[in-house]
């Protein structure tokens, strides 16, 4: 690619974003299908969490002041008023001199401000002896202590992990609004390519990129259509590019991106209406023979035919592009700090 000005990945992305702005589509999906999806709207807590004062332990709900002075050799006796099973509402409040049995997670009766752990009590004949005093709030999870009604809980652009899905479930949300998955077309080019599973002809190799690129796109959060292998035929490639750009949000073509006679992608773009070639060559190794274009207002990335190079370009160029399409706040890092475990030979500079 001598004589061609190579651009950095940052320059390439800047060129694209100068001319193109992603417009994420939103859709509602069941919470059970939202893992890994990107949140499309802010989520505000519709209720307090927990929604009521609850016990943090198994024991007896009390008025803390009724336990003051309780010791191992001088217990305080309280009347057992009732029991509150988990998931049930207390039948009434608790008066001075009374207590109520509660399990971990039970709703506290009105008038109670603490819970004595069952280990420090003894129940017999409707009476409970308390051998240790408690302070107000002890062993109690207060209403709204985890989340207040009206509080901003999650912001749009957040990728939903298992933990965050649990938070949404705790608010009773059965459906969540997420960014629709970008539709991505994956195309491989070259007469030497054979689909895996078929007999390998002499002088040919199996098509690796359709598998790796589509898998990486799915990992990034895309819906992928693999359009198959296109031979080195200008008319056929032009037709596939037109069709893919008309029905997809992003087109990924591997192979045919360099400057050889059989590298047809840049030439094919010249025959596509509303196509603009933005970049032809990255200052990146591996990954130099990369094409970036807009076709009918949709991004097209021409990846190198070499599988390692194609994966490298996907990580540094395509993944940030997909993150932008999803409106993701968790933009993929382009670099990782590491210590080499061996000597690495490279070109000077």
mmCIF file of C-alpha atoms in Angstrom:
data_model
loop_
_atom_site.group_PDB
_atom_site.id
_atom_site.type_symbol
_atom_site.label_atom_id
_atom_site.label_comp_id
_atom_site.label_asym_id
_atom_site.label_seq_id
_atom_site.Cartn_x
_atom_site.Cartn_y
_atom_site.Cartn_z
ATOM 1 C CA UNK A 1 0.000 0.000 0.000
ATOM 2 C CA UNK A 2 2.915 2.263 -0.814
ATOM 3 C CA UNK A 3 2.120 5.879 -1.633
ATOM 4 C CA UNK A 4 -1.138 5.771 0.335
ATOM 5 C CA UNK A 5 -1.458 7.839 3.507
ATOM 6 C CA UNK A 6 -2.231 5.533 6.378
ATOM 7 C CA UNK A 7 -4.417 6.876 9.177
ATOM 8 C CA UNK A 8 -4.595 5.918 12.830
ATOM 9 C CA UNK A 9 -7.582 4.097 14.289
ATOM 10 C CA UNK A 10 -8.528 7.289 16.135
ATOM 11 C CA UNK A 11 -8.430 9.292 12.884
ATOM 12 C CA UNK A 12 -10.494 6.657 11.103
ATOM 13 C CA UNK A 13 -13.204 6.733 13.771
ATOM 14 C CA UNK A 14 -13.151 10.543 13.802
ATOM 15 C CA UNK A 15 -13.669 10.606 10.012
ATOM 16 C CA UNK A 16 -16.632 8.278 10.373
ATOM 17 C CA UNK A 17 -18.291 10.136 13.254
ATOM 18 C CA UNK A 18 -17.923 13.463 11.406
ATOM 19 C CA UNK A 19 -20.257 12.130 8.713
ATOM 20 C CA UNK A 20 -22.395 9.606 10.570
ATOM 21 C CA UNK A 21 -24.336 9.586 13.814
ATOM 22 C CA UNK A 22 -25.735 6.328 15.161
ATOM 23 C CA UNK A 23 -29.473 6.344 15.828
ATOM 24 C CA UNK A 24 -30.204 3.518 18.269
ATOM 25 C CA UNK A 25 -33.642 1.924 18.048
ATOM 26 C CA UNK A 26 -35.387 0.938 21.260
ATOM 27 C CA UNK A 27 -37.418 -2.172 21.956
ATOM 28 C CA UNK A 28 -39.048 -3.788 24.965
ATOM 29 C CA UNK A 29 -37.974 -7.296 25.940
ATOM 30 C CA UNK A 30 -38.866 -9.613 28.826
ATOM 31 C CA UNK A 31 -36.458 -9.349 31.735
ATOM 32 C CA UNK A 32 -35.557 -13.012 31.192
ATOM 33 C CA UNK A 33 -34.175 -12.111 27.739
ATOM 34 C CA UNK A 34 -32.348 -8.908 28.695
ATOM 35 C CA UNK A 35 -29.013 -10.348 29.867
ATOM 36 C CA UNK A 36 -26.142 -8.611 28.064
ATOM 37 C CA UNK A 37 -28.435 -6.062 26.412
ATOM 38 C CA UNK A 38 -27.837 -2.311 26.629
ATOM 39 C CA UNK A 39 -30.374 -0.296 28.603
ATOM 40 C CA UNK A 40 -32.216 2.176 26.367
ATOM 41 C CA UNK A 41 -33.672 4.457 29.060
ATOM 42 C CA UNK A 42 -32.866 5.608 32.572
ATOM 43 C CA UNK A 43 -34.501 3.488 35.268
ATOM 44 C CA UNK A 44 -35.890 5.251 38.342
ATOM 45 C CA UNK A 45 -36.895 3.279 41.422
ATOM 46 C CA UNK A 46 -40.685 2.946 41.519
ATOM 47 C CA UNK A 47 -40.660 1.924 45.184
ATOM 48 C CA UNK A 48 -38.481 1.819 48.277
ATOM 49 C CA UNK A 49 -36.157 -1.157 48.675
ATOM 50 C CA UNK A 50 -36.798 -2.861 50.918
ATOM 51 C CA UNK A 51 -40.453 -1.777 50.790
ATOM 52 C CA UNK A 52 -40.847 -2.199 54.565
ATOM 53 C CA UNK A 53 -38.759 -2.524 57.727
ATOM 54 C CA UNK A 54 -37.659 -6.155 57.909
ATOM 55 C CA UNK A 55 -35.693 -8.395 60.207
ATOM 56 C CA UNK A 56 -32.082 -9.180 59.358
ATOM 57 C CA UNK A 57 -32.051 -12.248 61.632
ATOM 58 C CA UNK A 58 -34.255 -14.924 63.153
ATOM 59 C CA UNK A 59 -35.407 -13.673 66.543
ATOM 60 C CA UNK A 60 -37.919 -11.492 68.352
ATOM 61 C CA UNK A 61 -39.071 -8.042 67.269
ATOM 62 C CA UNK A 62 -39.158 -5.716 70.267
ATOM 63 C CA UNK A 63 -39.214 -2.155 71.459
ATOM 64 C CA UNK A 64 -35.511 -1.691 72.190
ATOM 65 C CA UNK A 65 -36.147 0.169 75.450
ATOM 66 C CA UNK A 66 -37.975 -2.899 76.808
ATOM 67 C CA UNK A 67 -34.693 -4.853 76.693
ATOM 68 C CA UNK A 68 -32.507 -2.341 78.507
ATOM 69 C CA UNK A 69 -30.717 -3.958 81.449
ATOM 70 C CA UNK A 70 -31.163 -7.497 80.140
ATOM 71 C CA UNK A 71 -28.184 -9.699 81.052
ATOM 72 C CA UNK A 72 -27.300 -13.379 81.160
ATOM 73 C CA UNK A 73 -28.034 -13.640 84.881
ATOM 74 C CA UNK A 74 -30.865 -11.095 84.855
ATOM 75 C CA UNK A 75 -33.078 -11.594 81.789
ATOM 76 C CA UNK A 76 -36.027 -9.420 80.800
ATOM 77 C CA UNK A 77 -39.333 -11.264 80.330
ATOM 78 C CA UNK A 78 -41.619 -10.266 77.436
ATOM 79 C CA UNK A 79 -44.981 -11.637 76.379
ATOM 80 C CA UNK A 80 -44.971 -13.416 72.991
ATOM 81 C CA UNK A 81 -47.800 -11.633 71.162
ATOM 82 C CA UNK A 82 -47.697 -13.493 67.823
ATOM 83 C CA UNK A 83 -45.400 -14.808 65.088
ATOM 84 C CA UNK A 84 -44.775 -13.204 61.677
ATOM 85 C CA UNK A 85 -43.913 -15.746 58.958
ATOM 86 C CA UNK A 86 -41.947 -14.464 55.963
ATOM 87 C CA UNK A 87 -44.317 -13.117 53.328
ATOM 88 C CA UNK A 88 -47.085 -12.297 55.817
ATOM 89 C CA UNK A 89 -48.253 -9.022 57.334
ATOM 90 C CA UNK A 90 -48.223 -8.670 61.132
ATOM 91 C CA UNK A 91 -51.793 -8.827 62.512
ATOM 92 C CA UNK A 92 -51.204 -5.748 64.690
ATOM 93 C CA UNK A 93 -48.557 -3.656 66.357
ATOM 94 C CA UNK A 94 -46.524 -4.630 69.410
ATOM 95 C CA UNK A 95 -47.155 -2.987 72.789
ATOM 96 C CA UNK A 96 -44.722 -2.316 75.616
ATOM 97 C CA UNK A 97 -43.814 -5.566 77.345
ATOM 98 C CA UNK A 98 -44.557 -7.620 74.230
ATOM 99 C CA UNK A 99 -42.522 -9.134 71.416
ATOM 100 C CA UNK A 100 -43.210 -10.985 68.165
ATOM 101 C CA UNK A 101 -41.281 -13.846 66.627
ATOM 102 C CA UNK A 102 -39.811 -12.946 63.207
ATOM 103 C CA UNK A 103 -37.724 -14.875 60.718
ATOM 104 C CA UNK A 104 -35.003 -13.366 58.543
ATOM 105 C CA UNK A 105 -36.843 -11.180 56.025
ATOM 106 C CA UNK A 106 -40.076 -10.943 58.026
ATOM 107 C CA UNK A 107 -41.903 -7.637 58.099
ATOM 108 C CA UNK A 108 -41.478 -5.854 61.431
ATOM 109 C CA UNK A 109 -44.687 -5.156 63.365
ATOM 110 C CA UNK A 110 -45.574 -1.533 63.979
ATOM 111 C CA UNK A 111 -43.983 -0.212 67.156
ATOM 112 C CA UNK A 112 -40.898 -2.443 66.957
ATOM 113 C CA UNK A 113 -37.512 -0.857 66.362
ATOM 114 C CA UNK A 114 -35.097 -3.748 66.973
ATOM 115 C CA UNK A 115 -34.753 -7.524 66.837
ATOM 116 C CA UNK A 116 -33.150 -9.731 69.485
ATOM 117 C CA UNK A 117 -31.370 -12.700 67.931
ATOM 118 C CA UNK A 118 -32.978 -16.001 68.875
ATOM 119 C CA UNK A 119 -29.628 -17.155 70.323
ATOM 120 C CA UNK A 120 -30.032 -14.613 73.161
ATOM 121 C CA UNK A 121 -33.551 -15.654 74.133
ATOM 122 C CA UNK A 122 -35.502 -18.506 75.646
ATOM 123 C CA UNK A 123 -39.196 -19.081 74.907
ATOM 124 C CA UNK A 124 -41.518 -20.970 77.254
ATOM 125 C CA UNK A 125 -45.237 -20.855 78.041
ATOM 126 C CA UNK A 126 -45.947 -17.762 75.968
ATOM 127 C CA UNK A 127 -43.092 -15.828 77.532
ATOM 128 C CA UNK A 128 -39.709 -14.915 76.054
ATOM 129 C CA UNK A 129 -36.712 -14.331 78.286
ATOM 130 C CA UNK A 130 -34.226 -11.892 76.756
ATOM 131 C CA UNK A 131 -30.607 -12.249 77.901
ATOM 132 C CA UNK A 132 -29.101 -9.353 75.972
ATOM 133 C CA UNK A 133 -30.283 -5.799 75.353
ATOM 134 C CA UNK A 134 -30.483 -4.300 71.858
ATOM 135 C CA UNK A 135 -30.225 -0.756 70.563
ATOM 136 C CA UNK A 136 -32.810 0.895 68.291
ATOM 137 C CA UNK A 137 -32.273 -0.265 64.708
ATOM 138 C CA UNK A 138 -30.244 -3.326 65.712
ATOM 139 C CA UNK A 139 -30.774 -6.304 63.363
ATOM 140 C CA UNK A 140 -33.274 -4.281 61.314
ATOM 141 C CA UNK A 141 -33.066 -3.491 57.593
ATOM 142 C CA UNK A 142 -34.881 -0.168 57.301
ATOM 143 C CA UNK A 143 -37.394 0.629 54.578
ATOM 144 C CA UNK A 144 -35.643 2.365 51.662
ATOM 145 C CA UNK A 145 -32.160 1.728 53.071
ATOM 146 C CA UNK A 146 -31.055 0.078 49.808
ATOM 147 C CA UNK A 147 -32.960 2.279 47.362
ATOM 148 C CA UNK A 148 -35.342 5.213 47.719
ATOM 149 C CA UNK A 149 -38.443 5.645 45.573
ATOM 150 C CA UNK A 150 -37.668 8.139 42.789
ATOM 151 C CA UNK A 151 -33.914 7.527 42.999
ATOM 152 C CA UNK A 152 -32.034 7.131 39.707
ATOM 153 C CA UNK A 153 -31.028 3.496 39.721
ATOM 154 C CA UNK A 154 -29.547 2.738 36.285
ATOM 155 C CA UNK A 155 -28.662 5.071 33.427
ATOM 156 C CA UNK A 156 -29.259 4.355 29.772
ATOM 157 C CA UNK A 157 -26.275 2.853 28.018
ATOM 158 C CA UNK A 158 -25.616 0.411 30.866
ATOM 159 C CA UNK A 159 -25.001 -3.173 29.774
ATOM 160 C CA UNK A 160 -27.237 -5.415 31.857
ATOM 161 C CA UNK A 161 -25.334 -7.990 33.899
ATOM 162 C CA UNK A 162 -26.873 -10.778 35.962
ATOM 163 C CA UNK A 163 -26.542 -8.629 39.104
ATOM 164 C CA UNK A 164 -28.291 -5.650 37.497
ATOM 165 C CA UNK A 165 -31.094 -7.869 36.216
ATOM 166 C CA UNK A 166 -31.594 -8.937 39.818
ATOM 167 C CA UNK A 167 -31.931 -5.292 40.856
ATOM 168 C CA UNK A 168 -34.580 -4.726 38.163
ATOM 169 C CA UNK A 169 -36.392 -7.868 39.265
ATOM 170 C CA UNK A 170 -36.433 -6.603 42.863
ATOM 171 C CA UNK A 171 -38.464 -3.621 41.624
ATOM 172 C CA UNK A 172 -40.969 -5.934 39.993
ATOM 173 C CA UNK A 173 -40.023 -5.065 36.413
ATOM 174 C CA UNK A 174 -41.023 -7.853 34.035
ATOM 175 C CA UNK A 175 -40.169 -5.929 30.868
ATOM 176 C CA UNK A 176 -37.216 -3.626 30.183
ATOM 177 C CA UNK A 177 -36.562 -1.135 27.379
ATOM 178 C CA UNK A 178 -33.249 -1.830 25.653
ATOM 179 C CA UNK A 179 -31.395 -0.776 22.522
ATOM 180 C CA UNK A 180 -32.280 -3.009 19.590
ATOM 181 C CA UNK A 181 -29.402 -5.152 18.389
ATOM 182 C CA UNK A 182 -27.683 -3.640 15.333
ATOM 183 C CA UNK A 183 -28.226 -5.779 12.235
ATOM 184 C CA UNK A 184 -24.830 -6.781 10.846
ATOM 185 C CA UNK A 185 -24.058 -8.425 7.508
ATOM 186 C CA UNK A 186 -20.881 -10.534 7.299
ATOM 187 C CA UNK A 187 -19.351 -11.280 3.900
ATOM 188 C CA UNK A 188 -16.160 -13.148 2.990
ATOM 189 C CA UNK A 189 -14.481 -12.714 -0.397
ATOM 190 C CA UNK A 190 -12.037 -14.829 -2.384
ATOM 191 C CA UNK A 191 -12.127 -17.788 -4.816
ATOM 192 C CA UNK A 192 -9.805 -19.748 -2.522
ATOM 193 C CA UNK A 193 -12.325 -19.912 0.327
ATOM 194 C CA UNK A 194 -14.322 -23.042 1.142
ATOM 195 C CA UNK A 195 -17.159 -23.222 3.665
ATOM 196 C CA UNK A 196 -16.249 -25.331 6.731
ATOM 197 C CA UNK A 197 -17.844 -28.753 6.511
ATOM 198 C CA UNK A 198 -17.305 -29.073 2.760
ATOM 199 C CA UNK A 199 -14.440 -30.886 1.073
ATOM 200 C CA UNK A 200 -11.311 -28.763 0.807
ATOM 201 C CA UNK A 201 -10.153 -28.348 -2.774
ATOM 202 C CA UNK A 202 -6.461 -28.231 -3.627
ATOM 203 C CA UNK A 203 -5.045 -24.733 -3.376
ATOM 204 C CA UNK A 204 -7.936 -23.560 -1.183
ATOM 205 C CA UNK A 205 -8.433 -22.790 2.509
ATOM 206 C CA UNK A 206 -11.437 -22.865 4.775
ATOM 207 C CA UNK A 207 -13.306 -19.613 5.396
ATOM 208 C CA UNK A 208 -12.312 -18.676 8.941
ATOM 209 C CA UNK A 209 -13.457 -15.060 8.995
ATOM 210 C CA UNK A 210 -17.177 -15.698 8.534
ATOM 211 C CA UNK A 211 -17.088 -17.721 11.752
ATOM 212 C CA UNK A 212 -14.818 -15.504 13.866
ATOM 213 C CA UNK A 213 -16.195 -12.155 12.721
ATOM 214 C CA UNK A 214 -19.829 -13.189 13.154
ATOM 215 C CA UNK A 215 -19.058 -14.606 16.616
ATOM 216 C CA UNK A 216 -17.297 -11.398 17.659
ATOM 217 C CA UNK A 217 -20.210 -9.320 16.378
ATOM 218 C CA UNK A 218 -22.648 -11.421 18.407
ATOM 219 C CA UNK A 219 -20.449 -11.052 21.500
ATOM 220 C CA UNK A 220 -20.556 -7.288 20.977
ATOM 221 C CA UNK A 221 -24.368 -7.368 21.018
ATOM 222 C CA UNK A 222 -25.293 -7.581 17.331
ATOM 223 C CA UNK A 223 -27.753 -9.626 15.312
ATOM 224 C CA UNK A 224 -25.733 -11.234 12.516
ATOM 225 C CA UNK A 225 -26.511 -12.452 9.004
ATOM 226 C CA UNK A 226 -23.710 -14.381 7.290
ATOM 227 C CA UNK A 227 -24.158 -13.749 3.565
ATOM 228 C CA UNK A 228 -21.610 -16.331 2.488
ATOM 229 C CA UNK A 229 -18.544 -16.315 0.254
ATOM 230 C CA UNK A 230 -18.309 -14.012 -2.767
ATOM 231 C CA UNK A 231 -15.776 -14.841 -5.523
ATOM 232 C CA UNK A 232 -13.386 -12.248 -6.931
ATOM 233 C CA UNK A 233 -16.031 -10.859 -9.242
ATOM 234 C CA UNK A 234 -16.621 -7.109 -9.315
ATOM 235 C CA UNK A 235 -20.274 -7.342 -10.319
ATOM 236 C CA UNK A 236 -21.082 -10.002 -7.703
ATOM 237 C CA UNK A 237 -19.343 -8.079 -4.909
ATOM 238 C CA UNK A 238 -21.038 -4.823 -5.906
ATOM 239 C CA UNK A 239 -24.429 -6.537 -5.813
ATOM 240 C CA UNK A 240 -23.817 -8.046 -2.366
ATOM 241 C CA UNK A 241 -22.629 -4.714 -0.930
ATOM 242 C CA UNK A 242 -25.736 -2.925 -2.263
ATOM 243 C CA UNK A 243 -28.076 -5.570 -0.866
ATOM 244 C CA UNK A 244 -26.329 -5.764 2.499
ATOM 245 C CA UNK A 245 -26.275 -1.988 3.014
ATOM 246 C CA UNK A 246 -29.975 -1.716 2.156
ATOM 247 C CA UNK A 247 -31.049 -4.173 4.851
ATOM 248 C CA UNK A 248 -28.417 -3.914 7.606
ATOM 249 C CA UNK A 249 -27.016 -1.304 9.991
ATOM 250 C CA UNK A 250 -23.396 -2.374 9.477
ATOM 251 C CA UNK A 251 -21.625 -4.331 6.740
ATOM 252 C CA UNK A 252 -18.411 -6.271 7.421
ATOM 253 C CA UNK A 253 -16.511 -7.561 4.385
ATOM 254 C CA UNK A 254 -13.335 -9.601 4.841
ATOM 255 C CA UNK A 255 -10.753 -9.806 2.077
ATOM 256 C CA UNK A 256 -10.339 -7.787 -1.103
ATOM 257 C CA UNK A 257 -9.166 -4.694 0.749
ATOM 258 C CA UNK A 258 -5.547 -4.312 -0.344
ATOM 259 C CA UNK A 259 -4.135 -2.887 -3.609
ATOM 260 C CA UNK A 260 -3.817 -6.055 -5.679
ATOM 261 C CA UNK A 261 -5.702 -6.733 -8.917
ATOM 262 C CA UNK A 262 -8.019 -9.162 -7.150
ATOM 263 C CA UNK A 263 -8.705 -6.793 -4.237
ATOM 264 C CA UNK A 264 -12.028 -5.493 -5.471
ATOM 265 C CA UNK A 265 -13.796 -3.883 -2.515
ATOM 266 C CA UNK A 266 -12.604 -0.274 -3.097
ATOM 267 C CA UNK A 267 -13.478 -0.627 -6.804
ATOM 268 C CA UNK A 268 -16.888 -2.116 -6.008
ATOM 269 C CA UNK A 269 -17.721 0.859 -3.798
ATOM 270 C CA UNK A 270 -17.254 3.152 -6.798
ATOM 271 C CA UNK A 271 -20.203 1.392 -8.469
ATOM 272 C CA UNK A 272 -22.509 1.728 -5.462
ATOM 273 C CA UNK A 273 -24.771 4.760 -5.314
ATOM 274 C CA UNK A 274 -24.408 6.836 -2.126
ATOM 275 C CA UNK A 275 -21.096 5.180 -1.217
ATOM 276 C CA UNK A 276 -18.218 7.211 0.227
ATOM 277 C CA UNK A 277 -14.770 5.740 0.819
ATOM 278 C CA UNK A 278 -13.429 7.323 4.017
ATOM 279 C CA UNK A 279 -10.291 5.319 4.778
ATOM 280 C CA UNK A 280 -8.156 2.901 2.775
ATOM 281 C CA UNK A 281 -5.282 1.818 4.984
ATOM 282 C CA UNK A 282 -4.728 1.917 8.741
ATOM 283 C CA UNK A 283 -1.462 2.694 10.510
ATOM 284 C CA UNK A 284 -1.824 -0.626 12.261
ATOM 285 C CA UNK A 285 0.039 -3.908 12.161
ATOM 286 C CA UNK A 286 -1.563 -6.359 11.752
ATOM 287 C CA UNK A 287 -4.502 -4.703 10.010
ATOM 288 C CA UNK A 288 -3.029 -2.219 7.536
ATOM 289 C CA UNK A 289 -5.243 -3.181 4.520
ATOM 290 C CA UNK A 290 -8.491 -1.932 6.064
ATOM 291 C CA UNK A 291 -11.333 -0.085 4.342
ATOM 292 C CA UNK A 292 -13.852 2.191 6.047
ATOM 293 C CA UNK A 293 -16.767 3.587 4.071
ATOM 294 C CA UNK A 294 -20.335 4.817 4.273
ATOM 295 C CA UNK A 295 -22.864 3.101 2.017
ATOM 296 C CA UNK A 296 -26.391 4.516 1.929
ATOM 297 C CA UNK A 297 -25.641 6.154 5.262
ATOM 298 C CA UNK A 298 -24.550 2.871 6.889
ATOM 299 C CA UNK A 299 -20.962 2.052 7.907
ATOM 300 C CA UNK A 300 -19.035 -0.572 5.953
ATOM 301 C CA UNK A 301 -15.747 -1.964 7.222
ATOM 302 C CA UNK A 302 -13.489 -3.924 4.904
ATOM 303 C CA UNK A 303 -11.431 -6.256 7.084
ATOM 304 C CA UNK A 304 -8.143 -7.832 5.982
ATOM 305 C CA UNK A 305 -8.450 -11.397 4.704
ATOM 306 C CA UNK A 306 -5.882 -12.675 7.181
ATOM 307 C CA UNK A 307 -7.872 -13.999 10.172
ATOM 308 C CA UNK A 308 -5.502 -12.584 12.800
ATOM 309 C CA UNK A 309 -5.540 -9.175 11.131
ATOM 310 C CA UNK A 310 -9.322 -9.272 10.796
ATOM 311 C CA UNK A 311 -9.733 -9.978 14.512
ATOM 312 C CA UNK A 312 -7.302 -7.196 15.432
ATOM 313 C CA UNK A 313 -9.193 -4.661 13.312
ATOM 314 C CA UNK A 314 -12.506 -5.815 14.752
ATOM 315 C CA UNK A 315 -11.257 -5.145 18.296
ATOM 316 C CA UNK A 316 -9.853 -1.673 17.650
ATOM 317 C CA UNK A 317 -12.211 -0.337 14.972
ATOM 318 C CA UNK A 318 -15.425 -2.335 14.712
ATOM 319 C CA UNK A 319 -16.078 -2.858 18.423
ATOM 320 C CA UNK A 320 -15.978 0.886 19.283
ATOM 321 C CA UNK A 321 -18.268 1.472 16.313
ATOM 322 C CA UNK A 322 -20.745 -1.128 17.604
ATOM 323 C CA UNK A 323 -20.542 0.338 21.127
ATOM 324 C CA UNK A 324 -21.560 3.694 19.632
ATOM 325 C CA UNK A 325 -24.462 2.081 17.753
ATOM 326 C CA UNK A 326 -25.673 0.593 21.030
ATOM 327 C CA UNK A 327 -25.183 3.820 22.967
ATOM 328 C CA UNK A 328 -23.100 1.810 25.416
ATOM 329 C CA UNK A 329 -21.422 3.709 28.244
ATOM 330 C CA UNK A 330 -18.887 0.909 28.662
ATOM 331 C CA UNK A 331 -16.738 1.670 25.633
ATOM 332 C CA UNK A 332 -14.281 -1.125 24.897
ATOM 333 C CA UNK A 333 -10.687 -0.238 25.782
ATOM 334 C CA UNK A 334 -8.230 -0.198 22.881
ATOM 335 C CA UNK A 335 -5.223 -1.022 25.035
ATOM 336 C CA UNK A 336 -4.234 -3.340 27.845
ATOM 337 C CA UNK A 337 -1.189 -2.951 30.110
ATOM 338 C CA UNK A 338 0.911 -6.117 30.142
ATOM 339 C CA UNK A 339 4.449 -7.385 30.651
ATOM 340 C CA UNK A 340 5.913 -9.454 27.822
ATOM 341 C CA UNK A 341 7.025 -12.911 28.865
ATOM 342 C CA UNK A 342 9.459 -13.278 25.979
ATOM 343 C CA UNK A 343 11.527 -11.241 23.539
ATOM 344 C CA UNK A 344 9.398 -9.711 20.768
ATOM 345 C CA UNK A 345 11.017 -8.946 17.422
ATOM 346 C CA UNK A 346 9.594 -5.953 15.568
ATOM 347 C CA UNK A 347 10.423 -3.448 12.867
ATOM 348 C CA UNK A 348 12.423 -0.450 14.074
ATOM 349 C CA UNK A 349 10.223 2.428 15.221
#
